[in-house]
Short mmCIF file of C-alpha atoms in Angstrom, two decimals:
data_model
loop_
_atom_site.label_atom_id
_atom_site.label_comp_id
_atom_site.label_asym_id
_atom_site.label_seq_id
_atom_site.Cartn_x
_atom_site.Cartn_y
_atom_site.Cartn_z
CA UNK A 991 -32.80 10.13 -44.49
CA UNK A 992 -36.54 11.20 -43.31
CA UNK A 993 -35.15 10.15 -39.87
CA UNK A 994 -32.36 11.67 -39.80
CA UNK A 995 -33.42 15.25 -40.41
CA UNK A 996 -36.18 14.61 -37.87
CA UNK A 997 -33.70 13.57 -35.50
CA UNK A 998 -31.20 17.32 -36.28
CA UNK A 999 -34.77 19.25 -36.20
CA UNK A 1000 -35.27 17.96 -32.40
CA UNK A 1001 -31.65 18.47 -31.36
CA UNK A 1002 -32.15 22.00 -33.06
CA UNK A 1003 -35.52 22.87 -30.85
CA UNK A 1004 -34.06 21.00 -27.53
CA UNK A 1005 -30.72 23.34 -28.45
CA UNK A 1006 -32.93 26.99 -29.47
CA UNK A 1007 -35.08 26.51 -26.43
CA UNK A 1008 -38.42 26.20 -27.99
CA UNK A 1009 -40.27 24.27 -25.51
CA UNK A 1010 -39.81 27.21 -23.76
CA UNK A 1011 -42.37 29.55 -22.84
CA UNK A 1012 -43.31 32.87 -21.84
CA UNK A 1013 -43.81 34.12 -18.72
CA UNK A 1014 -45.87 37.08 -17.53
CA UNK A 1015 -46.07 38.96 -14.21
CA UNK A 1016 -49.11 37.61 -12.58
CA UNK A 1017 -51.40 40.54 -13.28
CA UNK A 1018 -51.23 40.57 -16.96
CA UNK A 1019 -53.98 37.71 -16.80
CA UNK A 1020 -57.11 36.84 -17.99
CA UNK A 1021 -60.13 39.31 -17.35
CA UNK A 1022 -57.69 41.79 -16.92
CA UNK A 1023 -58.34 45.79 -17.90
CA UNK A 1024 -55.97 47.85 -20.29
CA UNK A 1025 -55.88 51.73 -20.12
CA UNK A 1026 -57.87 52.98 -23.13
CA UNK A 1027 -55.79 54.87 -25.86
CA UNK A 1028 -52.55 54.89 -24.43
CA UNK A 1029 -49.54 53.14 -25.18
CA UNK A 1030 -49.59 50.31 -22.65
CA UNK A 1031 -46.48 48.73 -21.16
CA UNK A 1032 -46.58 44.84 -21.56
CA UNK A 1033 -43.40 42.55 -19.95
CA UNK A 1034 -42.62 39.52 -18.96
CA UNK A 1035 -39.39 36.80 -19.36
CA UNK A 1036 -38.23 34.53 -21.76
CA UNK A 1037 -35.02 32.49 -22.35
CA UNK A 1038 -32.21 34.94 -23.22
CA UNK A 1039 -31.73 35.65 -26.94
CA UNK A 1040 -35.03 34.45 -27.88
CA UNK A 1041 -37.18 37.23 -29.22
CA UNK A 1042 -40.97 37.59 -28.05
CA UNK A 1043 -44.18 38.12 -30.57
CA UNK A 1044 -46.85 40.14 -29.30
CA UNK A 1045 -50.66 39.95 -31.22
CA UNK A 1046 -53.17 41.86 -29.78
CA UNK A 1047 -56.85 40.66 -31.15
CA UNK A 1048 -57.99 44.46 -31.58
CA UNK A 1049 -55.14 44.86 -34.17
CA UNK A 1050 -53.71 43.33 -37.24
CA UNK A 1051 -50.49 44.57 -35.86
CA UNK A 1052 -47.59 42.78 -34.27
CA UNK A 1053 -45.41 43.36 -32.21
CA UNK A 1054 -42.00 42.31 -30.82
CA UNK A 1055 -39.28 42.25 -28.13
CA UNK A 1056 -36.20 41.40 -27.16
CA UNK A 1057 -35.22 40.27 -23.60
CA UNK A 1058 -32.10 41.51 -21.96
CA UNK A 1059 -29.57 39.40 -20.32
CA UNK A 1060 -31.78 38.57 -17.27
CA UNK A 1061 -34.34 37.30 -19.88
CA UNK A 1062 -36.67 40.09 -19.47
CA UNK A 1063 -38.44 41.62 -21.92
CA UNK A 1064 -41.11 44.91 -22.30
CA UNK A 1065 -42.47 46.70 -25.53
CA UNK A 1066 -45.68 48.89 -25.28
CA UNK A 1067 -49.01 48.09 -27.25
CA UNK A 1068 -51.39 51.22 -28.39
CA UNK A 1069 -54.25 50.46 -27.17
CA UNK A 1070 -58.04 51.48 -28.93
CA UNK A 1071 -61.02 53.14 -27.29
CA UNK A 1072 -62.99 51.46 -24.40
CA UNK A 1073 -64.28 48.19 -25.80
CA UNK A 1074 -63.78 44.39 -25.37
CA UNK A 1075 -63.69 41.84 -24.71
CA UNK A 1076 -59.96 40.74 -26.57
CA UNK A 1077 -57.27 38.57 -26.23
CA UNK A 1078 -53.26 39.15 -26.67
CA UNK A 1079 -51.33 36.31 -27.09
CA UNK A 1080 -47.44 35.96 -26.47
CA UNK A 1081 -44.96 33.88 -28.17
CA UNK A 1082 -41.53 32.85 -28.59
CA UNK A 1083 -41.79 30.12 -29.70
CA UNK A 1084 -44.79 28.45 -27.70
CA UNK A 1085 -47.68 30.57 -27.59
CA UNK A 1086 -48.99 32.14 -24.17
CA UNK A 1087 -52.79 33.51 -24.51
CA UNK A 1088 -54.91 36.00 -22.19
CA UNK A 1089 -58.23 36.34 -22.86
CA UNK A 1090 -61.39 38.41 -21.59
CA UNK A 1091 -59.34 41.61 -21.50
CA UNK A 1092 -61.10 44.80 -21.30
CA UNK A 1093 -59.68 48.07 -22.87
CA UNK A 1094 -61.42 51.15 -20.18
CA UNK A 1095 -60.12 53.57 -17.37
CA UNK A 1096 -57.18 51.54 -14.92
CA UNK A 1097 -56.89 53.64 -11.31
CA UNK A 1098 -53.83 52.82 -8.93
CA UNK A 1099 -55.22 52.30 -5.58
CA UNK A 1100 -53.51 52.37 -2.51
CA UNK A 1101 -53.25 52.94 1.36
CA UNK A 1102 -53.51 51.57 4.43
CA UNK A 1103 -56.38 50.01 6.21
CA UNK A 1104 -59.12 52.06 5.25
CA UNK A 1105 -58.12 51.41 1.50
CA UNK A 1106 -57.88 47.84 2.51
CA UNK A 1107 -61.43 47.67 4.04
CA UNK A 1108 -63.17 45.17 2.08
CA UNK A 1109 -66.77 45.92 0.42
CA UNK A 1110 -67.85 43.05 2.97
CA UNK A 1111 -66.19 45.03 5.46
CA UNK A 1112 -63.84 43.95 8.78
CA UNK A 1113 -64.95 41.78 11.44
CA UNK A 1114 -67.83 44.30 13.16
CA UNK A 1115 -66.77 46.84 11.33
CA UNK A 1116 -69.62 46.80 8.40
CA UNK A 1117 -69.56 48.81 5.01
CA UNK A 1118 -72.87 50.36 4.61
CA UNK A 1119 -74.76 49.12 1.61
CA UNK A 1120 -72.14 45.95 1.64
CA UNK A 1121 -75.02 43.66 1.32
CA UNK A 1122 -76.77 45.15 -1.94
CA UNK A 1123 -73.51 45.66 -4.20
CA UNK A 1124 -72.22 41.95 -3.36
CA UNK A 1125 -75.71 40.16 -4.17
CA UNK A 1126 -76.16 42.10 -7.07
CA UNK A 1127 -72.54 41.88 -8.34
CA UNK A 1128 -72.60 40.56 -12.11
CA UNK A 1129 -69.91 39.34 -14.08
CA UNK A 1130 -71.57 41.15 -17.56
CA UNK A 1131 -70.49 44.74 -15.44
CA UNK A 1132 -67.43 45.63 -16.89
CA UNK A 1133 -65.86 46.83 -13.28
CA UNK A 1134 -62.49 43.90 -12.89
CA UNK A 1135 -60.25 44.08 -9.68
CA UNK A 1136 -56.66 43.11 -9.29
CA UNK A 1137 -55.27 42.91 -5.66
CA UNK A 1138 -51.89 42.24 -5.11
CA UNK A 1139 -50.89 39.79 -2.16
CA UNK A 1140 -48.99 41.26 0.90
CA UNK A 1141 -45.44 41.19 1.31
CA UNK A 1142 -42.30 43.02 1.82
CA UNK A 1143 -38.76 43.00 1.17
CA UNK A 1144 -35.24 45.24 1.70
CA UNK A 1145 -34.40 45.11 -1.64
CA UNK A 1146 -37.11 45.51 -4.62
CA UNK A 1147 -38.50 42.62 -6.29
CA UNK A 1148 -40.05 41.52 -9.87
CA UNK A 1149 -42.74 39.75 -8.96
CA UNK A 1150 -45.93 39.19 -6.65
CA UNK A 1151 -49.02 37.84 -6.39
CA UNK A 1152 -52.80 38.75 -8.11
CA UNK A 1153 -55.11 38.16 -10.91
CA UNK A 1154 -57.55 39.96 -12.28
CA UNK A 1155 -60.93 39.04 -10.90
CA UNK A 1156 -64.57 39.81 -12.78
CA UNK A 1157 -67.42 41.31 -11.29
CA UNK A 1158 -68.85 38.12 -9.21
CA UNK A 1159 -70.07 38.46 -5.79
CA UNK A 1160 -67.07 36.97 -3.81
CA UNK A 1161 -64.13 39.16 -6.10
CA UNK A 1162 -66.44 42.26 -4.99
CA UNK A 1163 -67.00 41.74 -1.75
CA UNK A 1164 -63.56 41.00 -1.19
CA UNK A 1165 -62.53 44.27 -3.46
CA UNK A 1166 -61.15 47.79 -1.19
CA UNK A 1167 -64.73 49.26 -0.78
CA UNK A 1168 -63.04 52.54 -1.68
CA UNK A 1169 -61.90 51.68 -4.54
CA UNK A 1170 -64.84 49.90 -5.77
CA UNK A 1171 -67.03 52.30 -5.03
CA UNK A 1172 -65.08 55.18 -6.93
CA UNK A 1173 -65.07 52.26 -9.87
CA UNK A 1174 -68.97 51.84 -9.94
CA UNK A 1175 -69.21 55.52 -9.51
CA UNK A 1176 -67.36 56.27 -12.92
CA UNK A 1177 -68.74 53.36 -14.75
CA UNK A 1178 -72.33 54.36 -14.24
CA UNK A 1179 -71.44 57.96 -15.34
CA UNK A 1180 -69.15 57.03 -17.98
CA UNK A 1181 -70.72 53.21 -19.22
CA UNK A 1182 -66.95 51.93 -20.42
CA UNK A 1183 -65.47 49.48 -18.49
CA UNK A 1184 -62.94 50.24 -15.01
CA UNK A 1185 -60.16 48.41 -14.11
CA UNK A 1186 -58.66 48.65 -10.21
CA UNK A 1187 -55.01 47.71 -9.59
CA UNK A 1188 -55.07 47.88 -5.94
CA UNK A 1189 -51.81 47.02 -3.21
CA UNK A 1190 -52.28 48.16 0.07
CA UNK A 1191 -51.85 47.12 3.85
CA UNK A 1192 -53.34 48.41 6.98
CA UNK A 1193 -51.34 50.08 9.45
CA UNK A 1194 -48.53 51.41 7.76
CA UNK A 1195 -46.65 54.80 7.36
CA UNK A 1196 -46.32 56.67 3.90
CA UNK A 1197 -42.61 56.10 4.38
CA UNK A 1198 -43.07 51.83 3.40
CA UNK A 1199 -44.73 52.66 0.42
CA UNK A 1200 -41.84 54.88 -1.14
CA UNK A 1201 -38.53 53.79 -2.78
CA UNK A 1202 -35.09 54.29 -1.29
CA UNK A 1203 -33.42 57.04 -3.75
CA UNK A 1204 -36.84 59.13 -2.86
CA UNK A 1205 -36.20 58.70 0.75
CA UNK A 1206 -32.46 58.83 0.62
CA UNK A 1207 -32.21 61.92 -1.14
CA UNK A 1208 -35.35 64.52 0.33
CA UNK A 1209 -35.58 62.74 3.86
CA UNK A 1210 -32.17 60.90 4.59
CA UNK A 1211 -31.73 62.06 8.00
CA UNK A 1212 -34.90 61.57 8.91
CA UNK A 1213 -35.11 57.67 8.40
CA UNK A 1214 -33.24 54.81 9.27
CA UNK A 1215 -32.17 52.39 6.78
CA UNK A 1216 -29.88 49.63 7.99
CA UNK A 1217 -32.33 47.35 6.75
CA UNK A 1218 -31.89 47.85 3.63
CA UNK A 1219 -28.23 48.18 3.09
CA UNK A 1220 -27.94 44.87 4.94
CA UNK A 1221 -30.86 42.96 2.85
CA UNK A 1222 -32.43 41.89 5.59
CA UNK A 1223 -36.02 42.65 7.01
CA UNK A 1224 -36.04 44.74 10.52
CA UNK A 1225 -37.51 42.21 12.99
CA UNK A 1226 -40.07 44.51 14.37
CA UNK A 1227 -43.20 45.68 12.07
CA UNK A 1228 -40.52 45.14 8.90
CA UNK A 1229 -44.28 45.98 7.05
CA UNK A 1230 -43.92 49.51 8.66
CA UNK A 1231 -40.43 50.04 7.99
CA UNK A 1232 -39.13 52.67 4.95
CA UNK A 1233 -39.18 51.24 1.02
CA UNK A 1234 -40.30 47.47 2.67
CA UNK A 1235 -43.76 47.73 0.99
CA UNK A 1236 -42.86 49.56 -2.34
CA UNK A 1237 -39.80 46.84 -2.70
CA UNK A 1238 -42.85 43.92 -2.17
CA UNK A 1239 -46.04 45.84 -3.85
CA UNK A 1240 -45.35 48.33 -6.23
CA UNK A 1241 -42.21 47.96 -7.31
CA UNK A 1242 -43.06 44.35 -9.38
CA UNK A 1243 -45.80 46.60 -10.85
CA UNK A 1244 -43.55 49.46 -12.47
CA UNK A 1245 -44.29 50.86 -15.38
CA UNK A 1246 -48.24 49.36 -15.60
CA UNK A 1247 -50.08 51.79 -17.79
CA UNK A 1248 -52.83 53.26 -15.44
CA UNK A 1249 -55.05 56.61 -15.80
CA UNK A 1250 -54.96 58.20 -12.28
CA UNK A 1251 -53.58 56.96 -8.50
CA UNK A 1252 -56.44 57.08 -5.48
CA UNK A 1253 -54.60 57.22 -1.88
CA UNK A 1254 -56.29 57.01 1.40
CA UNK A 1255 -53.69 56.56 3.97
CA UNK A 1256 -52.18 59.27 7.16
CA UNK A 1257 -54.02 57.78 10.39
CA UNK A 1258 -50.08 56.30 11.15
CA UNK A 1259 -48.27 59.50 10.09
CA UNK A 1260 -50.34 61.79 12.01
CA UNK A 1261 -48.12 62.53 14.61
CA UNK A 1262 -45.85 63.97 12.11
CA UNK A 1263 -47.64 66.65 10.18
CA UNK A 1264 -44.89 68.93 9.10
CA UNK A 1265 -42.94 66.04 7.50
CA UNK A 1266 -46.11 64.84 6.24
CA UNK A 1267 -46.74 67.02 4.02
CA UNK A 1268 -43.11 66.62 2.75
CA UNK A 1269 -43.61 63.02 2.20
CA UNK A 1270 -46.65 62.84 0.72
CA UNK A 1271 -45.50 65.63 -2.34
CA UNK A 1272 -42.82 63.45 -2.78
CA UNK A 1273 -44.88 60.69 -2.98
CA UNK A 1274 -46.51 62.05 -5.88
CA UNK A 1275 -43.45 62.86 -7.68
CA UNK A 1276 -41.49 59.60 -7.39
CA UNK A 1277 -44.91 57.73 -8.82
CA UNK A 1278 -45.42 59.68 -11.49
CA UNK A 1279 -41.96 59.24 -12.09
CA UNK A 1280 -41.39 55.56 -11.76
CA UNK A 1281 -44.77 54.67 -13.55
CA UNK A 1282 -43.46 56.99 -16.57
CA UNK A 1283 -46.85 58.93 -15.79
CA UNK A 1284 -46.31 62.64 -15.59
CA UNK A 1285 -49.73 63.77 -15.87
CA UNK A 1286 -51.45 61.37 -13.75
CA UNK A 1287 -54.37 62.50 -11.20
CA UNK A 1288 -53.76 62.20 -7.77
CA UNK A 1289 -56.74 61.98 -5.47
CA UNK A 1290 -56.86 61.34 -1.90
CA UNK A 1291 -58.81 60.97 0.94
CA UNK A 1292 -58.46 62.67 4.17
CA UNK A 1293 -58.32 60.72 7.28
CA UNK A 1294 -61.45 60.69 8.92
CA UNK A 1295 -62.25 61.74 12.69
CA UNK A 1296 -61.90 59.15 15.69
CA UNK A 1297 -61.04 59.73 19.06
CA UNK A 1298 -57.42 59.20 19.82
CA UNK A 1299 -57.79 58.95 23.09
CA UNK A 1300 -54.02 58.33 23.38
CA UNK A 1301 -53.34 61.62 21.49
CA UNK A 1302 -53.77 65.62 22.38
CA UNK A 1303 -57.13 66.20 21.25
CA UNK A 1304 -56.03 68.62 18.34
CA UNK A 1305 -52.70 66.48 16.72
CA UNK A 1306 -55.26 65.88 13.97
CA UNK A 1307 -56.24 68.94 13.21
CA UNK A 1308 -52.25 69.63 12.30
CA UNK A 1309 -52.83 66.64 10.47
CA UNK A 1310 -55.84 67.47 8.28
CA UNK A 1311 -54.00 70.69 7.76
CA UNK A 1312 -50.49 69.07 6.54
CA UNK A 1313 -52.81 67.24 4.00
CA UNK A 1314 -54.50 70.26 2.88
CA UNK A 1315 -51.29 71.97 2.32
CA UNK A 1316 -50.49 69.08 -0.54
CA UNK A 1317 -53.42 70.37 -2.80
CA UNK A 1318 -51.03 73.34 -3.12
CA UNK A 1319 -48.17 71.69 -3.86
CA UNK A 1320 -49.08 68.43 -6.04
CA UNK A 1321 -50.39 69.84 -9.31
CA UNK A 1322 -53.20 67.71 -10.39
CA UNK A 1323 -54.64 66.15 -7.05
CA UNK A 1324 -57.85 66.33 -5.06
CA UNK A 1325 -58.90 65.72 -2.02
CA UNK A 1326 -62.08 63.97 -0.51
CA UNK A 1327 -63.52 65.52 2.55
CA UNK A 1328 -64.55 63.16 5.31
CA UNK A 1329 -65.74 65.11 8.77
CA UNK A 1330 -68.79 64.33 8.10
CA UNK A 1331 -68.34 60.41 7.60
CA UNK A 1332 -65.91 59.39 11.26
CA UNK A 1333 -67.15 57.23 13.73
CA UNK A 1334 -65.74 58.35 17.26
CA UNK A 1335 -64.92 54.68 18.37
CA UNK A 1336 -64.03 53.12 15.15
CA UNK A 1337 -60.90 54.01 12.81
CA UNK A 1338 -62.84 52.32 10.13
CA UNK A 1339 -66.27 54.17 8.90
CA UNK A 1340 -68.96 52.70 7.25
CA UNK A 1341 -69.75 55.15 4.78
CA UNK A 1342 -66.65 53.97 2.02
CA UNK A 1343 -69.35 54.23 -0.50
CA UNK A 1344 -69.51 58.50 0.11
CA UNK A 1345 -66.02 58.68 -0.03
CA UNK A 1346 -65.21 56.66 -3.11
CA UNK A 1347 -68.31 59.02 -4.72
CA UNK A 1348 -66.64 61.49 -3.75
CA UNK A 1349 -63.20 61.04 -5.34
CA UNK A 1350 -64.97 59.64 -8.58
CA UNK A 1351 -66.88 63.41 -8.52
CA UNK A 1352 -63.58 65.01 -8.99
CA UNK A 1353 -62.05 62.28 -11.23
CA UNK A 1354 -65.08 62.75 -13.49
CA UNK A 1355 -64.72 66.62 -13.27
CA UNK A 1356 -61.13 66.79 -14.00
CA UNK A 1357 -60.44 63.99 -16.27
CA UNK A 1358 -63.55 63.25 -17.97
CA UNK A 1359 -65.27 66.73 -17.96
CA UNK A 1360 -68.63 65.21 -16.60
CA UNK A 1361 -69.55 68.46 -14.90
CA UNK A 1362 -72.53 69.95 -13.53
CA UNK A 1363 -72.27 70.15 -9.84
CA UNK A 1364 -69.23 72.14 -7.14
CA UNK A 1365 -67.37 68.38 -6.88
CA UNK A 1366 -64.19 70.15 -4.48
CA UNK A 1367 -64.57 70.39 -0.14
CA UNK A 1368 -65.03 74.24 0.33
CA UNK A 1369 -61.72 75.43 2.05
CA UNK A 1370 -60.98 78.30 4.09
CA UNK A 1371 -59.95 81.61 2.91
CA UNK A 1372 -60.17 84.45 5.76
CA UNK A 1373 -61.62 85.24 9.13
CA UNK A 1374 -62.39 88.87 10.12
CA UNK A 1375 -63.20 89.45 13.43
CA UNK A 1376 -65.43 92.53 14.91
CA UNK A 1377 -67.91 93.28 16.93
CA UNK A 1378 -67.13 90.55 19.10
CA UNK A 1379 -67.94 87.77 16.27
CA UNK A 1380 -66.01 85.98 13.68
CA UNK A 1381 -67.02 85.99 10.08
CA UNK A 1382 -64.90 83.59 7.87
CA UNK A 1383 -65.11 83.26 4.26
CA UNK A 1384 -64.42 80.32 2.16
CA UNK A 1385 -63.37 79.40 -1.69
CA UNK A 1386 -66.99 77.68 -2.89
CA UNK A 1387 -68.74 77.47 -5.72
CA UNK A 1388 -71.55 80.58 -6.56
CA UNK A 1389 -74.16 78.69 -4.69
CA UNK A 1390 -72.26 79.06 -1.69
CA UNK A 1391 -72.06 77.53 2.16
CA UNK A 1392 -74.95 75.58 3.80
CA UNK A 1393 -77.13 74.73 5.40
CA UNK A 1394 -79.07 77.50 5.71
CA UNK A 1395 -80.85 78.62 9.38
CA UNK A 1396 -79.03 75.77 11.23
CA UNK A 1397 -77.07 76.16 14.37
CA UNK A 1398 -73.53 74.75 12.80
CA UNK A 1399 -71.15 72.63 15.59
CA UNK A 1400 -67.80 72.17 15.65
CA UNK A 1401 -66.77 75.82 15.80
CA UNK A 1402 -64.41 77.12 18.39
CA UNK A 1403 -62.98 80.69 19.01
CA UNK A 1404 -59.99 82.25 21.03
CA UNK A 1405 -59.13 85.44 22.71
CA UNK A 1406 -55.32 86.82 23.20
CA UNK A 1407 -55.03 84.16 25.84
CA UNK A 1408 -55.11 81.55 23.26
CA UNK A 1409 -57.59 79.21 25.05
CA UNK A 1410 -60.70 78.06 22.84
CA UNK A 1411 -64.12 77.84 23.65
CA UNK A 1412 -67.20 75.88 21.80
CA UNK A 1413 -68.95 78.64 20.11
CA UNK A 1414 -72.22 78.62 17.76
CA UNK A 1415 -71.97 79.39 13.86
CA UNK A 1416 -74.55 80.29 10.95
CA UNK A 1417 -74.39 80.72 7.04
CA UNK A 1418 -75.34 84.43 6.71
CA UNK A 1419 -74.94 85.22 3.00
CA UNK A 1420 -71.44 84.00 1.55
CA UNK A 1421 -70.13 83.56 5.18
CA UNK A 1422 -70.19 82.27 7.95
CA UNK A 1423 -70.60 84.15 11.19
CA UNK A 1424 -69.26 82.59 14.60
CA UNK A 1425 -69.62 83.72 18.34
CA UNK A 1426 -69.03 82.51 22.10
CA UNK A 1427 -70.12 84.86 24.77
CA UNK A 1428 -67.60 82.97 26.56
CA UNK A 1429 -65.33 84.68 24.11
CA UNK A 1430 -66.03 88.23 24.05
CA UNK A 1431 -63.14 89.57 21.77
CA UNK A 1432 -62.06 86.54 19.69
CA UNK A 1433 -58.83 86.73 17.38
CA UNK A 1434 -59.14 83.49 16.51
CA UNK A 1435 -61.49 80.86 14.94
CA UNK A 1436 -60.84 76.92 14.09
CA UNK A 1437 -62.95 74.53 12.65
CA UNK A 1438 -63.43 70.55 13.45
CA UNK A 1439 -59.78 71.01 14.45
CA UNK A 1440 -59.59 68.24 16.60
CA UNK A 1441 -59.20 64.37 16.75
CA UNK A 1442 -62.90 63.87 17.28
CA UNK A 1443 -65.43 66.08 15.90
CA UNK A 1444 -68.50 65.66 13.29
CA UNK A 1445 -68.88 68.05 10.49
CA UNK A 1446 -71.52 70.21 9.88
CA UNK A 1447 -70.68 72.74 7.02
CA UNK A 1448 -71.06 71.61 3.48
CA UNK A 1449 -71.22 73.41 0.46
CA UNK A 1450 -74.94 73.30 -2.02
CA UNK A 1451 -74.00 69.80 -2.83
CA UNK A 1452 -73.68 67.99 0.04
CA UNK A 1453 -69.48 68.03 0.21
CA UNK A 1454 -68.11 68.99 3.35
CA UNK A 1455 -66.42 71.84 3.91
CA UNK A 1456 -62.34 70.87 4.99
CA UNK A 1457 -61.41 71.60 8.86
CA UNK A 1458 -59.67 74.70 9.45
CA UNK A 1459 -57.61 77.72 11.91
CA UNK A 1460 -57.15 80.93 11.28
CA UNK A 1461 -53.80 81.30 13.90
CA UNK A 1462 -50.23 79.49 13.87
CA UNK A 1463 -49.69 78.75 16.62
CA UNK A 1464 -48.07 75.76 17.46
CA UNK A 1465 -49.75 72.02 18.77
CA UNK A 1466 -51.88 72.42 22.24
#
C-alpha cells in the first residue's frame, strides 16, 4: 500500500510539473541592487498554470504570481530603505535563491561610445585616474554594475545577457567610466549603496535605441523600416538601424524599477540637429513611459568638442544648440557641460571622471537635495551690442561668471555681413564684454560654436558655461 501511494505521488509531481523551476531574466542575480522604497518590478517564467512564491529576506511578507499563457510571470515587491545585504528567493515548486542583494539608488545608463568607454579606458585612449579607482576597487563598497551584452534584433526580445558584478577591480575597470564615476560620486555624498544598469554601444544613432510605435508615430517619414516589418536585420550597420538596439537592449529590461536615466550619446546624430532635438524629447517620453517611470530624472551629457575635419567647422555648434533646446522641453533633465573636457584629435576624452561628477552634482541637487554649490552650466540669456562691443548676459547663480581678469577664448563676433571674426572677452561685473577691432560694429556674438574649440567661461564653481549665438541664421 506504502508503495503504491509513493508510486501516484511521483506520477502526480512528474504530471504538476514540480521538478520544474523558475527562471529569471539574467539581471535579477546575485549581488544585484534594488531601488530603495519603491515598489520594484520582479519577473521571470515558469510552467503555465503553476503559480510563483516570492520571499524577500527584509520582509515577513510573501508574495505571489501567476504566469500568463507564455509562462511569464511579474508582481512588484516594496522595497525598504537603503540597506543590505538580502536575499529573495523564488518558488513554484523548486526554490530559486539570489543572494547579496543591495536595496540603494539604481540609474539607467546609456549611450554610445563615450558611455561605453570603460574605466580602463580604449586601446590609447586612457581614462584619467583609471589606474587609482581599479587598484583600489573593493568589494565591501556598495557601488554593483550590471552591463548588458550587445545585440540587436527587428523584432523585440525577452531576454539578454548580464549579471550583476561587485565592486572588484576587473568588474570596475571594465564598468562605463561615466557611469561609474557618477556612481562613486553619489555614494560618497550619500554613503547608501548604487546600483548601475548600463546597455550601450558605440557608434550608434538615437534612432536604434527607440521603439517602433515611438518612431512610427512622431518620425514615420523620416525613417525607414523595412527591416522590421520583414523580421530581418538590414545587412549594413543593422546596430545603427531604427528600434534594432532597443528590440536587443532595453526592451528585455522593461519595466526594471530604476531612480533616474544618464544619457551621453549625439556625436552620430550631429548632422541632424533640428530632428535631434525632436528625437531626443521623445526619447524621454517613450522611457518614462515604457519603464512605468513618469517622474524619472533625465540627465545627459553634451557631446564634447573634436575636430571633424570631415564636417563644416560649425555643424556642432547647431548640435550643442539642438541639445540645449531639450532642457526646455524634457521636464526634469539636466545637462553636463563638456567644452572644457574635448580633445581635438580624439572623440573619446579622458576626463569621464568630470563629467560623471558633474551629472551626479545635479542628481544630488535635484533628487537628493544635497545642495550647497550652482551644480547647472551657465546658459545664455542676451547680447546687447554698443559702442562697438558685445556685452552678453547669462542665467548663473549670484556669484556669477568667471574667471575674473583673464583674456577668455573662444569668442567670435559678426557685422551685417555675417562673417565672424576671433575676438577677445572679459567678465566685467555680471557680464561678459566681447570685442574684435576686426569687427567694428558687431550684431552678433557666438560662443565655442564650432566643432573644435576649448572652453574658457565657467561659472564660481568650476562648471562650464554651455556654447552659444545670439543670431539664426542658418548652418555656414
Amino acid at each position: 500500500m506504502k508503495r503504491l501511494f509513493a508510486i501516484l505521488l511521483l506520477a502526480a509531481a512528474l504530471q504538476t510539473g514540480l521538478s520544474a523551476k523558475v527562471t529569471l531574466p539574467s539581471f535579477f542575480s546575485d549581488n544585484m541592487v534594488l531601488q530603495q522604497k519603491q515598489d520594484v518590478a520582479v519577473w521571470g517564467w515558469t510552467d503555465k498554470g503553476r503559480s510563483v512564491t516570492i520571499r524577500p529576506s527584509w520582509t515577513r511578507a510573501k508574495y505571489t504570481a501567476a504566469p500568463d499563457s507564455d509562462g511569464k510571470w511579474m508582481t512588484r515587491l516594496p522595497t525598504p530603505a537603503a540597506g543590505g545585504p538580502y536575499s529573495i528567493s523564488f518558488s513554484d515548486g523548486e526554490k530559486t535563491t539570489i543572494g547579496n542583494v543591495l536595496i540603494g539608488e539604481v540609474w539607467f545608463c546609456s549611450g554610445q561610445s563615450n558611455m561605453e568607454m570603460p574605466v580602463r579606458g580604449f586601446h590609447g585612449q586612457p581614462v584619467e585616474g583609471s589606474a587609482e579607482v581599479i587598484l583600489g576597487a573593493k568589494p565591501s563598497v556598495p557601488i554593483r554594475m550590471c552591463t548588458i551584452g550587445k545585440q540587436y534584433s527587428p523584432t523585440p526580445l525577452e531576454s539578454c545577457t548580464g549579471a550583476w558584478e561587485e565592486h572588484t577591480p576587473q568588474a570596475v575597470g571594465d564598468a562605463s567610466a561615466v557611469a561609474y564615476f557618477f556612481a562613486r560620486e553619489l555614494y560618497e555624498v550619500l554613503d547608501i549603496p548604487v546600483g548601475l544598469l548600463i546597455t550601450d554601444w558605440g557608434g550608434t544613432p538615437i534612432e536604434a535605441w527607440m521603439d517602433e510605435p515611438t518612431l512610427r508615430e512622431g518620425f514615420g517619414s523620416e525613417f525607414v523600416f523595412a527591416h522590421l516589418e520583414g523580421g530581418t536585420s538590414p545587412e549594413k550597420y543593422p546596430n545603427c538601424s531604427p528600434c534594432m538596439l532597443w528590440n536587443g537592449q532595453v526592451a528585455p529590461l522593461v519595466p526594471f524599477t530604476f531612480k533616474g536615466m544618464l544619457w551621453y550619446q549625439g556625436e552620430s546624430n550631429r548632422d541632424r540637429a533640428e530632428q535631434y532635438t525632436r528625437l531626443q524629447t521623445a526619447y524621454v517620453r517613450m522611457m518614462r513611459e515604457r519603464f512605468q517611470n513618469p517622474g524619472a530624472p533625465f540627465y545627459f551629457v553634451q557631446i564634447a568638442p573634436y575636430d571633424y575635419s570631415m564636417d563644416a567647422p560649425t555643424l556642432c555648434g547647431y548640435f550643442f544648440e539642438a541639445q540645449e533646446k531639450t532642457l526646455d522641453l524634457i521636464p526634469g533633465s539636466g545637462m553636463a557641460g563638456t567644452l572644457d573636457l574635448g580633445q581635438q584629435y580624439c572623440i573619446h576624452p579622458a576626463k569621464k571622471r568630470e563629467v560623471g561628477r558633474r551629472l551626479a552634482y545635479m542628481a544630488l541637487a535635484d533628487q537628493y537635495g544635497v545642495r550647497g554649490i550652482e551644480e547647472r552650466s551657465p546658459r545664455f540669456k542676451k547680447a546687447e551690442f554698443k559702442n562697438g562691443e558685445a556685452v552678453v548676459s547669462f542665467t548663473v547663480g549670484e556669484r556669477g561668471m568667471a574667471p575674473l581678469g583673464e583674456e577668455l577664448e573662444g569668442f567670435e563676433l559678426a557685422g551685417a555681413d555675417r562673417v565672424f571674426k576671433p575676438a577677445t572677452a572679459r567678465v566685467r561685473g555680471g557680464t561678459v564684454v566681447v570685442r574684435s577691432p576686426q569687427v567694428p560694429e558687431p550684431v552678433a556674438v557666438r560662443y565655442c560654436f564650432r566643432n573644435w574649440c576649448r572652453g574658457t567661461l565657467f561659472n564660481s564653481y568650476g562648471i562650464p558655461a554651455l556654447p552659444f549665438r545670439s543670431d539664426d541664421w542658418p548652418l555656414n
